Amino acid sequence: MDKKLLGVIDATTYQEGLEPFVDHRSLAALPFGGRYRLIDFILSNMVNSGIRSVAIFPKFQYRSLMDHLGSGKDWELNRKRDGLFFFPSQINSDGIGSFTHFAENMDYFQRSTQQYALIANCYTVANIDFRKVLEAHIHAKCDITEVRKDGRSMEMYLVKLSLLTDLIEKRRETGYSSMKDVVTDLNHSYKICHYEYNGYVNMIDSISSYYQSNMSLLNSATWKSLFTKEHPIYTKVKDEPPTHYLNGSHVLNSVIANGCQIEGHVENCIIFRGVKVGKGSVIKNSIIMQKSQIGENCVLDSCIFDKDVKVEPCSMMRGSMESPFVVRKGTIQGALMKS
Amino acid sequence: MGKKKCVAMLLAGGKGSRLSSLTKSLAKPAIPFGGKYRIIDFTLSNCTNSGIDTVGVLTQYQPLVLNSYIGIGSAWDLDRKDGGVTVLPPYSESSEVKWYTGTASAIYQNMTYLMQFDPEYVLILSGDHIYKMDYSHMLDYHIEKGADATISVIEVPWDEANRFGIMNTTKEMKVVEFEEKPQFPQSNLASMGIYIFNWSLLKEYLEMDARNPESSHDFGKDIIPLLLDENKKLFAYPFAGYWKDVGTVKSLWEANMDLLDEKNQLNLFDYSWRIYSVNPNHPPQLITSEAEVVDSLINEGCTVEGYVNKSVLFQGVAVEKGASVRETVVMPNAVISKDAYIERAIVPSNLVIPEGVVIRPDIGSDEIILVTEEIIKEMQAH
């Protein structure tokens, strides 16, 4: 099974709704769940499904994505044979599984010895075993299998590699520019199958879905389906010390990463690595990304802070669960900038 | 192999017999410490942070965990093409296996390892100690003093000086006498078991010592006194800061508790001197709505549903609903089941404290309990 599947991750997507977070980084590199980036989920799913060769097609602001993935070591993809491949694109192309983008790197597909390819997006949070999708695909003699959740496309497609190269090469004749075009068109003779996935799935396409799916980690059923011992989600390793809950801290119903120093009250929050929460501060229903520092006696409710945000003492910021208060990366929030 | 200025030899074969069942299946340097580390992480990280890229790790007692933990050294950035980390176990020579009988014999038997780098200086370290130290400063001091050997020392309380190897020095820190556990100490400068030698001199004396059938082949007992006898220039390098030899269950517990002090000297949050370790891949810690966490150090992969106060929780620990953990060190993947109560204890890796079991020292006792299967059975019988 190991050598059969090739992984293709389309990291070209730009979600306008996530603008404050993705104007400086690829959506694939968006921090999620306290210590991950969005791409960790699909990449770990692929690795856990026995995929040993993964091609990533990024387009926008991929510096942070490359920094995160490095040689692929943390996913054990730093291999002499196969491994992790990076194919940034210069050409403007659109749509998921964009064939133009793939065509620029046709060599990769032609050189690969795997029989099948799995083409996936970079913004789905799930823990899927693609071996089962492949099994079903082979069993039902499908040409293309679309992975779905509750009847809705998860924008993941399994296809024979030879058919994929065919589709890419003939894109001008057929007019298909992506896998989505193929599966939604009824005027062809390909056998399209649907694989219904029953587990937890969240596709991040807006601030609201980002907020909700982070918060859903606090639900123990979600937690258990996403983080299993058998299929771990890998990410870039950091040498942070354990989190220090200092005297006076009060933490409940929260997901906390390593390297934090917490002296305040934290409730219903997702706290990323290396965050500091000062004495007397109360943070509720919020997502605080890496290395943000919250001064003493602040009150924050329903906020999303990007990385490296500094909050001066005695500040107050409040959003709502429907519309969280969003703070951009690296900004300083003063006591007078109340919202 | 290129020539190296300074090569470190890290003695990691210690049994740590006073640590009781904790060292039954692993060597002392491999004991978990501080919520995510093993003791040896401190010396290995010190090497990396001091710019030393060639480290020989001498193992002997229960080396399996240690060997697989060290691997090729990538966790400490010591996976190098030239040098890097090399695990050096005892080996056999034509007729017999030559076990390391003392610290000096361990180095003597690995002289071929050192010779391939032909270093100017050799740094001898122990993998048993918890501290942060810049060895490059000690090396500068050694060179500046024109010493043949330099021994790192730390001031210990006078009433404890009789437990250490004590260096008697001149005002200029030249060592005039070394006394192992003196009854009436003349100085409170204790040897930290960290030595820098000029390699040419060390080689000569190790060979001399190996030929001496009376010798116990130990740096403190044999090599240092021999050098002093021969009027070699030995200097003491004064170190100030956190340094702990966690020889007993209680001192191991205390060293963990030291980390809970906001202003602790070890400061694991100092990014200019990071302590590296093998990072197991775990999700973040989940603190549920029933949980209460006070004054504690908690690592990734923990799930806390109960009460945790003044404790250190390693990766993968679960504290279930209604359970209480107070002043306790809980090592990796241990489980404190529902309604269990545990106080002033060390819970070893993978141990499950069953539901409702109460483990705590007798009232008024300052004992620290090292929890074992036997203790659990005993408590359940009550």
Coordinates of C-alpha atoms in Angstrom, one line a residue, chain B residues 1-4 6-7 52-56 72-73 77-87 113 116-117:
Chain B
M1 CA 38.1 14.1 11.0
G2 CA 39.2 17.7 11.4
K3 CA 41.3 18.9 14.4
K4 CA 39.1 20.2 17.2
C6 CA 38.0 21.2 22.5
V7 CA 36.2 17.9 22.7
I52 CA 31.2 22.6 21.6
D53 CA 30.2 20.4 18.7
T54 CA 32.0 17.2 19.5
V55 CA 30.8 15.2 22.4
G56 CA 31.6 11.6 23.4
I72 CA 22.3 10.9 16.4
G73 CA 22.1 14.0 18.6
D77 CA 21.9 20.1 17.1
L78 CA 24.7 17.7 17.5
D79 CA 24.1 15.7 14.4
R80 CA 27.3 16.9 12.6
K81 CA 29.2 15.6 9.7
D82 CA 32.5 16.3 11.5
G83 CA 32.2 15.5 15.2
G84 CA 28.8 15.6 16.7
V85 CA 27.6 13.2 19.4
T86 CA 29.0 9.7 19.6
V87 CA 27.8 7.2 22.2
Y113 CA 38.1 8.4 19.9
Q116 CA 41.0 11.2 15.8
F117 CA 40.2 14.8 16.7

